[in-house]
mmCIF file of C-alpha atoms in Angstrom:
data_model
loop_
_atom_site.group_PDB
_atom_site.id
_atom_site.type_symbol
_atom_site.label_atom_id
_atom_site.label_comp_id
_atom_site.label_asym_id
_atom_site.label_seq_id
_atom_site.Cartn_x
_atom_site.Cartn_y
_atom_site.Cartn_z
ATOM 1 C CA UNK B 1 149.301 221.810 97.492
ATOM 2 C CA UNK B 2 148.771 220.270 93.996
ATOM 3 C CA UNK B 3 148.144 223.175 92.364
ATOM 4 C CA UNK B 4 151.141 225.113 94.297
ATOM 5 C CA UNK B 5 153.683 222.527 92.986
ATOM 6 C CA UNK B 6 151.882 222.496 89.350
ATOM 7 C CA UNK B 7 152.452 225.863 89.447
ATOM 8 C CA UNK B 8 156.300 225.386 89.637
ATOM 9 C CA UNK B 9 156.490 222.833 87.298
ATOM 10 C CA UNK B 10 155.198 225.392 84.706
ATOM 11 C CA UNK B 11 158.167 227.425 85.330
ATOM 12 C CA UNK B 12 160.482 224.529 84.420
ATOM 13 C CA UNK B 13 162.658 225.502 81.095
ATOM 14 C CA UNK B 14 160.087 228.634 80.584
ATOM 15 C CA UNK B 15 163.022 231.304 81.482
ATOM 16 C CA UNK B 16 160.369 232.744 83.329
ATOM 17 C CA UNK B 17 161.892 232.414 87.353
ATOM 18 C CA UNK B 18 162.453 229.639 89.436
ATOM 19 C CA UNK B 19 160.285 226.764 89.928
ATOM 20 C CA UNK B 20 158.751 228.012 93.047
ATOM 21 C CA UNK B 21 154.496 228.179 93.106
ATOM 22 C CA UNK B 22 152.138 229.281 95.673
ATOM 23 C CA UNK B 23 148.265 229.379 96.103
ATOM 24 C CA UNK B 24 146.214 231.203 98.321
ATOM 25 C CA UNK B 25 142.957 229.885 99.916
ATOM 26 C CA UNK B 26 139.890 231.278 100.995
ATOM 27 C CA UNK B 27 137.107 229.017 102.552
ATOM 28 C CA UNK B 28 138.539 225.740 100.294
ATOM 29 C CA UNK B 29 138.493 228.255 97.144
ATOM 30 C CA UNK B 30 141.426 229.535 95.380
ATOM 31 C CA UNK B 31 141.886 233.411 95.564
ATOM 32 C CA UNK B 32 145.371 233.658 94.594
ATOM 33 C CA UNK B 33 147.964 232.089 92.123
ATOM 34 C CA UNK B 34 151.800 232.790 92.323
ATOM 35 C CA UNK B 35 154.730 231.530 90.287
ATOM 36 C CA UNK B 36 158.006 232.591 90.457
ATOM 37 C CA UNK B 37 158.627 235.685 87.767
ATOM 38 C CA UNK B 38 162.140 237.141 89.059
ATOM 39 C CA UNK B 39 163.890 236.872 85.836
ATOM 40 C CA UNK B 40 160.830 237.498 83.819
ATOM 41 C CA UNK B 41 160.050 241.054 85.366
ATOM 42 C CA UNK B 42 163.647 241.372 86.350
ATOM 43 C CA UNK B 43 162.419 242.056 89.758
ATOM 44 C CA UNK B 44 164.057 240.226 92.358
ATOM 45 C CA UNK B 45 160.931 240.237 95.148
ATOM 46 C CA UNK B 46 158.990 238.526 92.348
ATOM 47 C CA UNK B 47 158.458 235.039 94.787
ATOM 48 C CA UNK B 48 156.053 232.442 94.230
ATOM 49 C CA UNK B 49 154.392 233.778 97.573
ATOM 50 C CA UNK B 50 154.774 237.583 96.852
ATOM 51 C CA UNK B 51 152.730 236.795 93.686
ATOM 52 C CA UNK B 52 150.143 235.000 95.032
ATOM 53 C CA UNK B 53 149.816 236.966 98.195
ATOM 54 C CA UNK B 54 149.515 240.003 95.091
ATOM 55 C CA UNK B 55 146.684 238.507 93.431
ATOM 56 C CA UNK B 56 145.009 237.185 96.420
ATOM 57 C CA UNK B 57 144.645 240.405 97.562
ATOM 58 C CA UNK B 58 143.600 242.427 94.573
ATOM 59 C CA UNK B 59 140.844 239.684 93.680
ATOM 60 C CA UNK B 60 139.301 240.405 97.638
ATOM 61 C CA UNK B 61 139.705 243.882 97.716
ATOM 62 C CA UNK B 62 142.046 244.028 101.050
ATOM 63 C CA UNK B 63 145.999 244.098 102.074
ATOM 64 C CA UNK B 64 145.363 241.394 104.546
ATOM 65 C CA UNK B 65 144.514 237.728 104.385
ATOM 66 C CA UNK B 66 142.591 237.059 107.401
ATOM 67 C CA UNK B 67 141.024 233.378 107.095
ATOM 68 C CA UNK B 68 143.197 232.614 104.230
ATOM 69 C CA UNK B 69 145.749 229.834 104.173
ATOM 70 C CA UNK B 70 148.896 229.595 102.079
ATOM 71 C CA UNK B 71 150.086 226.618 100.083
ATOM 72 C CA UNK B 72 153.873 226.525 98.954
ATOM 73 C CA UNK B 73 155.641 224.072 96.646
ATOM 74 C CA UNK B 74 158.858 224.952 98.808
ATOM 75 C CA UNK B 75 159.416 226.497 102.750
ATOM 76 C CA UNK B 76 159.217 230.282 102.303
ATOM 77 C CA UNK B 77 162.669 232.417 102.137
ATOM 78 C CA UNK B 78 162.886 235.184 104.704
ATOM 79 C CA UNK B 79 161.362 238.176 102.359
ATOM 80 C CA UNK B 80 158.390 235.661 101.291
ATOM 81 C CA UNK B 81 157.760 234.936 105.557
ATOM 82 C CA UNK B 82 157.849 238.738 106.055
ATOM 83 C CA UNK B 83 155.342 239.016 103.583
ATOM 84 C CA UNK B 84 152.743 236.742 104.748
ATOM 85 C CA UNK B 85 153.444 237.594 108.639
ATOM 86 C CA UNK B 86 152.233 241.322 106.875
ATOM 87 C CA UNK B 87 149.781 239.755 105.109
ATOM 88 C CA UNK B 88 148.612 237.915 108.208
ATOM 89 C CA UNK B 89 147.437 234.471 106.916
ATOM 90 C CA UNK B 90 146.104 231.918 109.499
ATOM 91 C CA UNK B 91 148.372 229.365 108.158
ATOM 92 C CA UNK B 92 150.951 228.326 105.957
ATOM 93 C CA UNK B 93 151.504 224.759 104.614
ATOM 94 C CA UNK B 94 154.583 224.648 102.400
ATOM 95 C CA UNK B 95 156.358 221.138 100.487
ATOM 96 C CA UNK B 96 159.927 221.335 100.020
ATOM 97 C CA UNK B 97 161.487 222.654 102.733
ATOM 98 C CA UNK B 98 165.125 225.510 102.476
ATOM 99 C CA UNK B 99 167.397 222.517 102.014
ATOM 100 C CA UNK B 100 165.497 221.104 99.280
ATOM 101 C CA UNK B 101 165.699 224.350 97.502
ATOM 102 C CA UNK B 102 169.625 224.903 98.598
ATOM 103 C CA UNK B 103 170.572 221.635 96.972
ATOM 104 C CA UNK B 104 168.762 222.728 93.772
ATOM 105 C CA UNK B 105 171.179 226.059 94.144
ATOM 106 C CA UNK B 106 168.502 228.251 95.698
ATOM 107 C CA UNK B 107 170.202 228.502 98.884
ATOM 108 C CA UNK B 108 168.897 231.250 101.715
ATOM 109 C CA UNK B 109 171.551 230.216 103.964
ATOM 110 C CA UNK B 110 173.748 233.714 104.035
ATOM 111 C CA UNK B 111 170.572 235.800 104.095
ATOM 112 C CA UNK B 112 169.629 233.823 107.444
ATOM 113 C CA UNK B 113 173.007 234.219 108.954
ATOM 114 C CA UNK B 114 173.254 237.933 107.273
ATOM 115 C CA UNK B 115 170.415 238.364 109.502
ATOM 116 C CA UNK B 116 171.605 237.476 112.910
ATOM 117 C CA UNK B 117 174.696 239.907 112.478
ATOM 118 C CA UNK B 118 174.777 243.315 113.608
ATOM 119 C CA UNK B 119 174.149 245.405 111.055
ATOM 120 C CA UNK B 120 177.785 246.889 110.249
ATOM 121 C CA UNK B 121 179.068 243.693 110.140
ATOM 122 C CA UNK B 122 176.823 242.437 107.463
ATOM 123 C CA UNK B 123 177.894 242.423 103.429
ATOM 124 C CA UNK B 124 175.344 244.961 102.771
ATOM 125 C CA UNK B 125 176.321 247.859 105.269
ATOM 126 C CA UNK B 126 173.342 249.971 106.838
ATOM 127 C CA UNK B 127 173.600 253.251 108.184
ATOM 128 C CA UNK B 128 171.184 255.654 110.198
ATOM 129 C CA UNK B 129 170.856 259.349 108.644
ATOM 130 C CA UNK B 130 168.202 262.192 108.926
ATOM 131 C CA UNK B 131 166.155 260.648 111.596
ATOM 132 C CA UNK B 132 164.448 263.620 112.957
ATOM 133 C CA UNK B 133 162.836 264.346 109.200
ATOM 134 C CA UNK B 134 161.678 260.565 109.274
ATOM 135 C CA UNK B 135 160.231 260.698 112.637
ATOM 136 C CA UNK B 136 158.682 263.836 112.243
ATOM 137 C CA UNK B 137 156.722 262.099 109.185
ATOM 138 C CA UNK B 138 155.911 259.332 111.521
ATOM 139 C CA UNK B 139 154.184 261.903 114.069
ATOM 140 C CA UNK B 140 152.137 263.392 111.593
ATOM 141 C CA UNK B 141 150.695 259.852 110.934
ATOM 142 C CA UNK B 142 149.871 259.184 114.087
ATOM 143 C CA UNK B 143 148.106 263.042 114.352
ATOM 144 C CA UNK B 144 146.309 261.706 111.450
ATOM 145 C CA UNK B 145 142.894 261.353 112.126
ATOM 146 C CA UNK B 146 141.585 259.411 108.434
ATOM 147 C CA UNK B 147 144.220 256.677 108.680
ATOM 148 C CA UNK B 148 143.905 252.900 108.304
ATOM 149 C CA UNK B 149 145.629 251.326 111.189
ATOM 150 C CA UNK B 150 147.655 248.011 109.547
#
């Protein structure tokens, strides 16, 4: 967890993204470092979490985490917990927790209540189009005999 909030004090005053770190562990080693870099790469999925969950699995050669553990200077916002449930971690330990991070004006709040709406009530409107090309792509993979299952 040291390391994790280290990490976001480096980001302090560096213009660099929030100060938001994350580490990932593999048997008590660190495979995976993460700061936040949002306004650095001007890309907004740029989380603490996102990077380390990057570099963690680059540096092991696989898009899973199995027997890894996560350690977060702040409770994960709801893209950084899709993430790691797709990364599939066996644990995540995290410090400050969402209303730490809304008092400090990163506040998650509307995505989580977003969330719960049905979709054309939300800011962001979805809509459904062209299904039947989409699923036909999906029945091909499943046809496929050389895929990796995920």
């Amino acid at each position: 967890m040291e390391e994790a909030v280290a990490l976001s004090r480096k980001c302090l005053g560096t213009g660099k993204g929030g100060p938001f770190g994350a580490v990932v562990v593999k048997d008590g080693q660190i495979v995976g470092r993460g700061s936040n870099s949002v306004t650095l790469l001007n890309d907004p999925t740029a989380h603490a979490e996102v990077m380390a969950i990057r570099e963690a699995c680059k540096n092991l050669g696989t898009f899973q985490l199995e027997g890894c553990e996560i350690y977060t200077s702040c409770e994960p916002c709801p893209m950084c917990m899709g993430a790691i449930y797709w990364a599939r971690p066996e644990r995540v330990y995290y410090a400050a927790d969402r209303q730490d991070a809304a008092r400090a004006g990163f506040d998650d709040s509307f995505i989580y209540e977003e969330l719960d709406l049905p979709l054309m009530e939300r800011k962001i409107i979805s809509e459904q189009h062209d299904r039947a090309i989409a699923e036909n792509v999906f029945q091909q993979w499943k046809n496929l005999d050389n895929k990796i299952d995920y």
